[in-house]
């Protein structure tokens, strides 16, 4: 039987050169499947604002919403390590607010760690959350909550000055106590260099194969996302097409009257013909 993954088992994987898998997940049924597939870690990402709620950015997602999705995931993820994303403005205002909200995410979902975006700018928050006993995954490079500051979802760390800044961010979040860092849209050679320089687990998304592990958004990798899909995504299935075809087939059968048949009906416990005739007469 598999055992619940921990910070220690994940760090041991890095030390032994074993890759760490991660996928985003937002509901119970999918979490059971992710768990059964043996994926190491789940990120309940604030990407749920886009994938589950239909917003164009992650910015509107609230703490209360994260908690509802997170609780459902944790109930399905028996062995998988679950990381809760801290939504926009749940940690930026003050260190106290960051610790209080990280605490809420863990207390109210029973997840194993929190993730927050930003490098040097959030090291005080990371240190205080870690000091309160909560493992922290940092997130640097392209940080979607800063979409307005970046002027779009753009690759970060291009050019020497930016590359130095991303590397320094990684070293600073590690120094503050992060055990894992997501490197999003960071040029692969820079991501590989960061991976070599830190003891934290580096998780790439658009960061190349040199990271310690990879994360993909569930709807992207299952082929459910409609519309724009980033270049770094590989579709491991075409579930979206299968869903549309299944809904079409159902719609057709309902309208043709060919669903349900006796096979889908509780015929054995049905009322007698005499009783139904009596009801027919009464009403
Ligand atoms: O919110 C999210 O899903 C993320 C991943 C894309 C890393 O932050």
XYZ file of C-alpha atoms and ligand atoms in Angstrom:
291
model
C 0.000 0.000 0.000
C 1.283 3.484 -0.863
C 2.037 5.896 1.978
C 1.105 9.562 2.261
C 3.843 11.673 0.695
C 5.555 14.182 3.011
C 8.052 17.021 2.667
C 10.747 14.561 3.767
C 9.843 11.915 1.168
C 9.701 14.554 -1.574
C 13.104 16.027 -0.607
C 14.520 12.483 -0.575
C 13.280 12.073 -4.156
C 15.295 15.144 -5.176
C 18.367 13.906 -3.315
C 18.114 10.560 -5.134
C 17.534 12.149 -8.537
C 13.932 10.868 -8.768
C 11.531 13.209 -10.613
C 8.487 14.625 -8.784
C 5.130 14.716 -10.592
C 2.501 17.354 -9.907
C -0.837 18.224 -11.450
C -3.466 20.790 -10.555
C -6.749 19.405 -9.266
C -9.890 21.042 -7.926
C -12.428 18.324 -7.033
C -12.894 15.037 -5.158
C -13.528 12.627 -8.066
C -10.479 13.774 -10.001
C -8.327 13.724 -6.850
C -9.195 10.017 -6.399
C -7.996 9.357 -9.974
C -4.806 11.412 -9.507
C -4.099 9.565 -6.259
C -4.705 6.158 -7.875
C -2.361 7.080 -10.743
C 0.450 7.549 -8.207
C 1.085 11.239 -8.886
C 3.262 12.631 -6.076
C 1.736 16.051 -5.477
C -1.468 17.964 -6.223
C -1.619 21.724 -6.509
C -5.038 23.199 -5.770
C -4.037 26.151 -7.920
C -5.793 29.494 -8.044
C -5.852 28.668 -11.771
C -9.280 27.314 -10.733
C -10.469 30.886 -11.275
C -9.884 30.301 -14.983
C -10.425 26.532 -15.364
C -13.397 26.069 -13.018
C -14.936 29.535 -12.771
C -14.355 30.941 -16.259
C -12.533 34.165 -15.300
C -9.830 35.475 -17.658
C -7.247 35.753 -14.808
C -6.705 34.235 -11.347
C -7.197 37.578 -9.592
C -10.869 37.301 -8.503
C -10.411 34.015 -6.563
C -11.166 34.330 -2.825
C -9.934 32.475 0.270
C -13.399 31.003 0.883
C -13.523 29.626 -2.668
C -10.043 28.072 -2.361
C -11.152 26.335 0.835
C -14.259 24.780 -0.753
C -12.241 23.324 -3.655
C -9.297 22.330 -1.419
C -11.417 20.371 1.071
C -12.919 18.282 -1.724
C -9.488 17.503 -3.161
C -7.969 16.502 0.183
C -10.819 14.024 0.790
C -9.875 12.227 -2.442
C -6.082 12.468 -2.163
C -5.266 9.708 0.300
C -1.555 9.417 -0.455
C -0.888 12.461 -2.619
C 0.746 15.530 -1.015
C -1.667 18.468 -1.404
C -0.523 22.078 -1.806
C -3.016 24.952 -1.486
C -2.423 28.104 -3.519
C -2.779 31.384 -1.636
C -5.073 33.608 -3.723
C -4.312 37.165 -4.817
C -4.219 39.630 -1.886
C -4.379 36.903 0.768
C -0.668 37.368 1.660
C 0.629 40.566 0.027
C -0.788 43.109 2.505
C 1.100 42.017 5.638
C 3.060 39.172 7.206
C 0.318 38.757 9.841
C -2.358 38.416 7.166
C -0.201 35.897 5.282
C 0.246 33.680 8.358
C -3.443 33.909 9.278
C -4.562 32.948 5.754
C -1.985 30.164 5.376
C -3.254 28.835 8.707
C -6.866 28.968 7.500
C -5.994 27.060 4.322
C -4.348 24.268 6.312
C -6.864 24.164 9.204
C -9.951 24.256 7.004
C -8.804 21.900 4.214
C -6.331 19.577 5.959
C -3.875 20.084 3.057
C -0.124 19.675 3.543
C 1.457 22.936 2.338
C 0.703 26.342 0.841
C 2.066 28.064 -2.256
C 2.536 31.783 -2.799
C 3.813 33.788 -5.744
C 6.809 36.114 -5.685
C 10.516 36.045 -4.894
C 12.381 38.642 -2.823
C 9.159 40.609 -2.247
C 7.538 37.851 -0.160
C 10.458 36.376 1.816
C 9.164 37.801 5.122
C 5.815 36.110 4.519
C 7.503 32.796 3.607
C 9.721 32.886 6.716
C 6.786 33.620 9.043
C 4.550 30.912 7.510
C 7.368 28.340 7.728
C 8.039 29.416 11.343
C 4.395 28.716 12.136
C 4.907 25.112 11.026
C 3.451 25.225 7.510
C 5.587 24.003 4.583
C 5.826 26.568 1.767
C 6.154 26.139 -1.979
C 7.313 29.382 -3.624
C 6.497 30.382 -7.216
C 8.812 32.558 -9.308
C 9.342 33.501 -12.953
C 6.000 34.174 -14.589
C 3.661 34.671 -11.634
C 0.078 34.887 -12.978
C -1.172 37.113 -10.122
C 1.139 39.838 -11.518
C -0.403 39.641 -14.990
C -1.238 43.361 -14.952
C 2.313 44.321 -13.920
C 3.842 42.028 -16.587
C 1.416 43.265 -19.269
C 0.304 39.685 -20.050
C 1.342 36.070 -19.398
C 4.969 36.360 -20.628
C 8.215 34.361 -20.301
C 10.387 35.720 -17.463
C 14.188 35.576 -16.977
C 15.117 36.496 -20.546
C 18.229 38.681 -20.733
C 21.125 38.689 -18.286
C 19.652 41.063 -15.724
C 16.348 39.190 -15.552
C 18.093 35.815 -15.394
C 20.161 37.024 -12.415
C 16.995 38.319 -10.706
C 15.164 34.988 -11.130
C 18.186 33.051 -9.757
C 18.454 35.468 -6.811
C 14.712 35.090 -6.161
C 15.208 31.312 -5.982
C 18.085 31.637 -3.519
C 16.111 34.095 -1.372
C 12.940 31.986 -1.131
C 15.098 28.977 -0.238
C 16.883 31.008 2.456
C 13.447 32.014 3.814
C 12.545 28.329 4.228
C 10.647 27.223 1.102
C 10.990 23.468 0.466
C 9.760 23.663 -3.139
C 9.606 26.286 -5.861
C 7.559 26.462 -9.048
C 9.554 27.887 -11.977
C 6.982 29.129 -14.476
C 7.985 30.122 -18.024
C 11.664 30.343 -17.096
C 14.145 29.595 -19.922
C 15.157 25.891 -19.602
C 18.922 26.474 -19.171
C 18.293 28.982 -16.376
C 15.777 26.585 -14.738
C 18.381 23.787 -14.886
C 21.004 26.073 -13.320
C 18.600 27.036 -10.497
C 17.821 23.329 -9.960
C 21.551 22.641 -9.554
C 22.069 25.579 -7.163
C 19.227 24.873 -4.685
C 18.291 22.090 -2.287
C 14.586 22.898 -2.725
C 12.578 20.843 -5.205
C 12.145 22.799 -8.444
C 8.869 22.195 -10.278
C 8.810 23.403 -13.857
C 5.884 24.605 -15.924
C 7.312 25.820 -19.187
C 10.752 25.511 -17.537
C 12.158 22.529 -19.452
C 13.226 19.031 -18.428
C 16.092 20.136 -16.171
C 13.759 20.795 -13.204
C 13.290 18.255 -10.387
C 9.659 17.793 -11.371
C 6.847 19.110 -13.546
C 3.364 20.516 -13.057
C 0.601 20.913 -15.614
C -2.904 22.285 -15.315
C -5.246 19.303 -15.330
C -7.629 20.621 -18.018
C -4.665 21.373 -20.315
C -3.013 17.954 -20.020
C -6.320 16.086 -20.332
C -7.315 18.043 -23.450
C -10.379 19.638 -21.815
C -9.301 23.289 -22.188
C -11.177 25.041 -24.961
C -9.377 27.962 -26.569
C -5.749 28.976 -26.008
C -3.332 26.309 -24.736
C 0.239 27.390 -23.869
C 3.186 26.009 -25.904
C 4.598 24.110 -22.897
C 1.488 21.914 -22.575
C 1.454 18.331 -23.774
C -2.011 16.796 -24.105
C -1.938 13.303 -22.601
C -5.573 12.667 -23.602
C -8.453 14.192 -25.546
C -11.052 13.998 -22.770
C -12.721 17.219 -23.936
C -13.619 15.665 -27.284
C -14.838 12.498 -25.561
C -17.025 14.604 -23.239
C -18.607 16.507 -26.126
C -19.256 13.252 -28.000
C -20.815 11.640 -24.912
C -23.075 14.680 -24.297
C -24.109 14.633 -27.987
C -24.949 10.910 -27.841
C -26.988 11.409 -24.645
C -28.852 14.389 -26.099
C -29.681 12.364 -29.217
C -30.961 9.368 -27.251
C -33.052 11.448 -24.844
C -34.686 13.218 -27.783
C -35.211 9.958 -29.724
C -36.702 8.244 -26.650
C -34.123 5.441 -26.838
C -32.770 6.273 -23.361
C -33.687 4.977 -20.825
C -34.545 1.363 -21.701
C -35.700 -1.333 -19.243
C -32.032 -1.933 -18.393
C -31.900 1.497 -16.709
C -35.358 1.241 -15.013
C -36.504 -0.128 -11.641
C -39.105 -2.426 -13.260
C -39.106 -5.098 -10.513
C -40.373 -2.825 -7.756
C -42.957 -1.180 -10.020
C -46.608 -0.820 -8.898
C -49.113 -3.366 -10.262
C -51.086 -2.608 -13.443
C -54.297 -2.799 -11.349
C -53.069 -0.146 -8.929
C -51.978 2.164 -11.759
C -55.401 1.723 -13.402
C -56.974 2.681 -10.046
C -54.760 5.834 -9.831
C -55.664 6.677 -13.423
C -59.323 6.582 -12.444
C -58.879 8.609 -9.269
C -57.079 11.608 -10.781
O -2.522 28.197 -10.095
C -1.875 27.307 -10.664
O -2.409 26.316 -11.164
C -0.437 27.463 -10.727
C 0.316 26.539 -11.637
C 0.107 26.946 -13.040
C 1.736 26.440 -11.267
O 0.101 28.324 -10.101
